[in-house]
Short mmCIF file of N, CA and C in Angstrom, two decimals:
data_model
loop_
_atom_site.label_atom_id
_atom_site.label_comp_id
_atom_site.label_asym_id
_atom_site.label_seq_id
_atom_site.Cartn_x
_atom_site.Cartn_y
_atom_site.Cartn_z
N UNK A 1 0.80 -1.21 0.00
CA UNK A 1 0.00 0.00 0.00
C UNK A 1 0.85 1.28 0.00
N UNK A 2 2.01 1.42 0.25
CA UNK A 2 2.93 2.34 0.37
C UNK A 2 3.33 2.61 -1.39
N UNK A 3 3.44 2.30 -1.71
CA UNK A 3 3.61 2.38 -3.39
C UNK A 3 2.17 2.80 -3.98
N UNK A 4 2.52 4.10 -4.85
CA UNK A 4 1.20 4.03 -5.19
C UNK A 4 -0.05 3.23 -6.14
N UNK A 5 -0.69 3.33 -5.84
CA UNK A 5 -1.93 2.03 -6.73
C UNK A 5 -3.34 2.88 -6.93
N UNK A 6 -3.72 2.18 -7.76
CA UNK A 6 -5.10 2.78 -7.95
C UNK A 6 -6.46 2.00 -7.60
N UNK A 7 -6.08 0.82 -6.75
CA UNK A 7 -7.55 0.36 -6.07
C UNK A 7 -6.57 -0.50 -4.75
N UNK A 8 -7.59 -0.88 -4.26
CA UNK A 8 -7.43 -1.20 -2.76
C UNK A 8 -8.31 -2.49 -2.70
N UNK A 9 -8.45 -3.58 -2.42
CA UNK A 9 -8.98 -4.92 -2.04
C UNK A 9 -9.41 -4.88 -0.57
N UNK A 10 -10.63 -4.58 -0.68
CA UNK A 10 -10.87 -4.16 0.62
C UNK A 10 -11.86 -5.70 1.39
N UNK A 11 -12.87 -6.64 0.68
CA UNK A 11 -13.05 -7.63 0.90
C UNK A 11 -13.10 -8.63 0.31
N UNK A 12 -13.11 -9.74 0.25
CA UNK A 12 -13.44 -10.91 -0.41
C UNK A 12 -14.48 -11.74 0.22
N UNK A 13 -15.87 -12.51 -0.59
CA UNK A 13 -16.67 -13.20 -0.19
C UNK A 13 -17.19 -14.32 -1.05
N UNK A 14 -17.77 -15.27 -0.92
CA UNK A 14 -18.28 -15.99 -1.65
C UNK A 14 -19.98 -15.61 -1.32
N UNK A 15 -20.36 -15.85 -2.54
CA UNK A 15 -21.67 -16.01 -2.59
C UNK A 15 -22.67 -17.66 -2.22
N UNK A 16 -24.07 -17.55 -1.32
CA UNK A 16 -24.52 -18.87 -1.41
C UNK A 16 -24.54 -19.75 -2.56
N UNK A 17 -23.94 -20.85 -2.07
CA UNK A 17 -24.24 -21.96 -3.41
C UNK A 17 -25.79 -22.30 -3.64
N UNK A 18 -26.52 -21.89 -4.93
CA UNK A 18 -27.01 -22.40 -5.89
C UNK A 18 -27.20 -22.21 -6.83
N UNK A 19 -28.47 -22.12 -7.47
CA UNK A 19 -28.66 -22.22 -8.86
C UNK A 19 -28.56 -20.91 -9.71
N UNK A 20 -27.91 -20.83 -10.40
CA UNK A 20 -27.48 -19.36 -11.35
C UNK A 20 -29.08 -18.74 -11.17
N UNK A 21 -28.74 -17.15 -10.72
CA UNK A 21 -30.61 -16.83 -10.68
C UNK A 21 -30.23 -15.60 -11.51
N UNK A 22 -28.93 -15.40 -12.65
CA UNK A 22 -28.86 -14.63 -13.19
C UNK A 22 -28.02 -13.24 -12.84
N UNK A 23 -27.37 -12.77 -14.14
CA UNK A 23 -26.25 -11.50 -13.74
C UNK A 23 -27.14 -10.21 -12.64
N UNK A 24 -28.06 -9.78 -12.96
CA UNK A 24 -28.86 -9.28 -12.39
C UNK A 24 -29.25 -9.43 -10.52
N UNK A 25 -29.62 -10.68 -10.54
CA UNK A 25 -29.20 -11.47 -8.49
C UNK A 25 -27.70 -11.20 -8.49
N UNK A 26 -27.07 -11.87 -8.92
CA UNK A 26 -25.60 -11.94 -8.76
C UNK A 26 -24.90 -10.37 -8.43
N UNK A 27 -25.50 -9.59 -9.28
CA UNK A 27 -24.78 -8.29 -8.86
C UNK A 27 -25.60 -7.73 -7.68
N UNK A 28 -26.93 -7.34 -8.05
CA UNK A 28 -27.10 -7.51 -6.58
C UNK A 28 -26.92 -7.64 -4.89
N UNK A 29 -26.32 -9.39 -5.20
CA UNK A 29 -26.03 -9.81 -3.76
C UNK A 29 -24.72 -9.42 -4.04
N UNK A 30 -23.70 -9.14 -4.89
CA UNK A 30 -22.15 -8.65 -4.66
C UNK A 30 -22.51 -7.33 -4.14
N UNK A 31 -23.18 -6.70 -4.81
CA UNK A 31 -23.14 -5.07 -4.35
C UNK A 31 -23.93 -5.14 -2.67
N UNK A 32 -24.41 -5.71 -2.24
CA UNK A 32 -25.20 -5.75 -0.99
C UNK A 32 -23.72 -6.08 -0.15
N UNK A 33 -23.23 -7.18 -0.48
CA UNK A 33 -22.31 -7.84 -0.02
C UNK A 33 -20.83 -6.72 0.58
N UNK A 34 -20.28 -6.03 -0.77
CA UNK A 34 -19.54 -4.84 -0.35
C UNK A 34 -19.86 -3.66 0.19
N UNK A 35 -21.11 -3.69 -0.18
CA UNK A 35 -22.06 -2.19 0.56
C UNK A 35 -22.14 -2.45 2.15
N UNK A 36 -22.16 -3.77 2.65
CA UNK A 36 -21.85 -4.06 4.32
C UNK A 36 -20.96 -4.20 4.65
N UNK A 37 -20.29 -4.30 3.83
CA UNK A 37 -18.44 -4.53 4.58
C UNK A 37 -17.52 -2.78 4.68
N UNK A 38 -18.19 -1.94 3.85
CA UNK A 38 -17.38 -0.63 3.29
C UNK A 38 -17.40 -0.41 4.85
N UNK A 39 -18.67 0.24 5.39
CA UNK A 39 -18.24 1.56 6.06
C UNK A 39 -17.27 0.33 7.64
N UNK A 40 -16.79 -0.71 7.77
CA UNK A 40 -16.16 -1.68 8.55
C UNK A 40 -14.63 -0.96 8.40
N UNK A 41 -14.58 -1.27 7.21
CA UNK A 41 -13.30 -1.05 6.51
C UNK A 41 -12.83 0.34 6.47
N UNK A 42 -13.66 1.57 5.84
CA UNK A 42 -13.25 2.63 5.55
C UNK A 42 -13.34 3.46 7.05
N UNK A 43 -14.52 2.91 8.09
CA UNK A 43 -14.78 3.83 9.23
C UNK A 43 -15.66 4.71 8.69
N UNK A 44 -16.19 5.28 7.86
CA UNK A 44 -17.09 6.12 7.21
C UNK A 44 -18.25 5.50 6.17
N UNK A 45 -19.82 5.85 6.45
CA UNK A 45 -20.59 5.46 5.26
C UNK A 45 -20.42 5.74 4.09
N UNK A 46 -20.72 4.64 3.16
CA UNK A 46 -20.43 5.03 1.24
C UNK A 46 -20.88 6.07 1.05
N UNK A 47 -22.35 6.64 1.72
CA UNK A 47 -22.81 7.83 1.01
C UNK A 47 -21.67 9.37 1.92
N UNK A 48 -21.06 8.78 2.05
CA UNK A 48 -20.47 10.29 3.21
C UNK A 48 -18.87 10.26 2.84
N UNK A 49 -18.76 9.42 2.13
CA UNK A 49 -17.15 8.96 1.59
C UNK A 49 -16.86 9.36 0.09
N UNK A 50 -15.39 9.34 0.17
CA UNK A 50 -14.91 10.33 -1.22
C UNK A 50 -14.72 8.70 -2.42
N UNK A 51 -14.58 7.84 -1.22
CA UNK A 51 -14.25 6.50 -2.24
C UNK A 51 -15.78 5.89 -2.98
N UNK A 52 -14.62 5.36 -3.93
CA UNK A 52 -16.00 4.42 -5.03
C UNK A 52 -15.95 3.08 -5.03
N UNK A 53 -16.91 1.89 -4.69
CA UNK A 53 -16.58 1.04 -4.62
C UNK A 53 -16.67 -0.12 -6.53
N UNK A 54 -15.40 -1.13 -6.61
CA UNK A 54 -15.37 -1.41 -7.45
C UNK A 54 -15.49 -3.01 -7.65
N UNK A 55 -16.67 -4.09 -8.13
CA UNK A 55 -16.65 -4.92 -7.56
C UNK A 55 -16.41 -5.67 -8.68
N UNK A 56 -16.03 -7.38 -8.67
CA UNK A 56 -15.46 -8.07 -9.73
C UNK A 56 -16.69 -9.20 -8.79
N UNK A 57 -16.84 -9.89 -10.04
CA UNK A 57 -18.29 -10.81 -9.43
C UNK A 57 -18.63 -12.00 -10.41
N UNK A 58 -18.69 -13.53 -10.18
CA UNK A 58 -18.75 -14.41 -11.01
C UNK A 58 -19.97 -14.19 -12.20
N UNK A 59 -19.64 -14.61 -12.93
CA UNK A 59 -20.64 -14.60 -14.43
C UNK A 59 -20.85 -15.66 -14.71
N UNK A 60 -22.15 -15.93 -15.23
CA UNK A 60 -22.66 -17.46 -15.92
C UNK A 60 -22.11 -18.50 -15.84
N UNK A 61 -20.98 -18.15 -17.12
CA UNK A 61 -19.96 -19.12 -17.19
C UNK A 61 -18.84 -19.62 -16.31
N UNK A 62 -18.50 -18.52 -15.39
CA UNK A 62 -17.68 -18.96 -14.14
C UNK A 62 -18.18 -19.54 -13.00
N UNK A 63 -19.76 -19.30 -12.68
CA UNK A 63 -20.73 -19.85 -11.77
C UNK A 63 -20.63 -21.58 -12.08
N UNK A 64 -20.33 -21.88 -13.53
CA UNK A 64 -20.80 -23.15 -13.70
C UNK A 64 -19.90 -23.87 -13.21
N UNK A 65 -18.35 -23.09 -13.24
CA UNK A 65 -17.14 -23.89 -12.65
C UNK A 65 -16.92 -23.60 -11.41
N UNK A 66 -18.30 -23.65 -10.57
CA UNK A 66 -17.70 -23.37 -9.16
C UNK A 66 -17.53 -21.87 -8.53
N UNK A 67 -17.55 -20.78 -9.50
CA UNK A 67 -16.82 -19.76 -8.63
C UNK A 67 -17.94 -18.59 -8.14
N UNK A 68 -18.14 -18.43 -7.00
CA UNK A 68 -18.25 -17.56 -6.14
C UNK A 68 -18.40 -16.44 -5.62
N UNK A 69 -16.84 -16.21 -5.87
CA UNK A 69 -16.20 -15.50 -5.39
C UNK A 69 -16.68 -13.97 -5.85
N UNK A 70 -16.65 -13.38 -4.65
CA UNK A 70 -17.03 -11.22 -5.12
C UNK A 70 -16.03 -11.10 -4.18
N UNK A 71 -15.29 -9.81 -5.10
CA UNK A 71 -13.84 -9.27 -4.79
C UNK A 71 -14.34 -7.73 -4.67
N UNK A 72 -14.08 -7.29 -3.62
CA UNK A 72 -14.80 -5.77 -3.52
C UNK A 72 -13.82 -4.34 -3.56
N UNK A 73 -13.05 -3.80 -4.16
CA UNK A 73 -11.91 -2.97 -4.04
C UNK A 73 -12.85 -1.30 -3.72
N UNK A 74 -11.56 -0.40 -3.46
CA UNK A 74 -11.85 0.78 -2.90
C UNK A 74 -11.34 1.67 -4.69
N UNK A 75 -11.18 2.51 -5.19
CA UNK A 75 -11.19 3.40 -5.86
C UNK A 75 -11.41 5.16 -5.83
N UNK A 76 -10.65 6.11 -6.24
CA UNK A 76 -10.93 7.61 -6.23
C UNK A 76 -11.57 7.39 -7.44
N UNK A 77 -12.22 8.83 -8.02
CA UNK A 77 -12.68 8.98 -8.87
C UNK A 77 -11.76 8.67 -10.24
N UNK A 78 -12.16 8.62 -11.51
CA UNK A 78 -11.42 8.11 -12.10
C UNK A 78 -9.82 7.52 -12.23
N UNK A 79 -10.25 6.54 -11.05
CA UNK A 79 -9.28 5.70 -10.48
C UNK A 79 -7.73 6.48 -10.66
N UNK A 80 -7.46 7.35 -10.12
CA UNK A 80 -6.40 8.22 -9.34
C UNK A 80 -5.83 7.42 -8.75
N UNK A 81 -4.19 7.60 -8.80
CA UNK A 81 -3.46 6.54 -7.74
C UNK A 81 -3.43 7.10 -6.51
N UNK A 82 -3.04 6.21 -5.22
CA UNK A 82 -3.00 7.20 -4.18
C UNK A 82 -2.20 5.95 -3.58
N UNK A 83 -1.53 6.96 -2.44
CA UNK A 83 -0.57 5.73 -1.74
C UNK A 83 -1.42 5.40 -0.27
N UNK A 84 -0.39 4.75 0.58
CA UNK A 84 -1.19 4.26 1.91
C UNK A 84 -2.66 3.17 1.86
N UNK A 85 -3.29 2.84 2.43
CA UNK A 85 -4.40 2.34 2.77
C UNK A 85 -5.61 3.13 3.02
N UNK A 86 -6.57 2.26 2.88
CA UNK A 86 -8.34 3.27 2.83
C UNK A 86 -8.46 3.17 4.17
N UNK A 87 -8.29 1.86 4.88
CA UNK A 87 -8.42 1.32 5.79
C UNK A 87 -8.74 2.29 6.91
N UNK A 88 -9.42 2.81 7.73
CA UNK A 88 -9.49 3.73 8.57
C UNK A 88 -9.18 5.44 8.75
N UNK A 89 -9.44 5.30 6.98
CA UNK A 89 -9.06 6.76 6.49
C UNK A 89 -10.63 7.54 6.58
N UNK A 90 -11.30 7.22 6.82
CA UNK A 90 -12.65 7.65 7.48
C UNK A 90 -13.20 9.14 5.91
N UNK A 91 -12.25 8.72 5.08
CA UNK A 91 -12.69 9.71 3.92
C UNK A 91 -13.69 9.81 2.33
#
């Protein structure tokens, strides 16, 4: 985090296993998913914060092989590098 970067990995989760209910659920429960973890992480609510959240989230075809996984990162506005951590930057 000392080097500068332009996003931050702020959680990782898996989603419940079942049946594909479509990109639409799927984003959804990712965005629900990082929308409860932010203000943990940042110390500040999304709506009161300068950060954007940026989420990576299984699709169709990756659902079928198993995957899960929602990766939730932090971001400035057009992803600006910045050094340090979000982590308790309450901004």
């Amino acid at each position: 985090c000392d080097d500068p970067h332009k996003s931050e990995v702020y959680a990782v989760f898996d989603l419940p296993d079942s049946s594909w209910r479509g990109t639409d659920y799927v984003w959804e429960q990712a965005e629900k998913g990082c929308g409860d973890r932010f203000e943990g992480f940042v110390g500040i609510e999304y709506d009161l914060s300068t950060w954007y959240v940026d989420i990576f989230h299984p699709s169709d075809e990756t659902w079928q092989e198993d995957d899960r996984q929602v990766v939730c990162s932090i971001v400035l506005e057009g992803y600006m590098k910045v050094s340090g951590s979000a982590k308790d930057s309450r901004r």
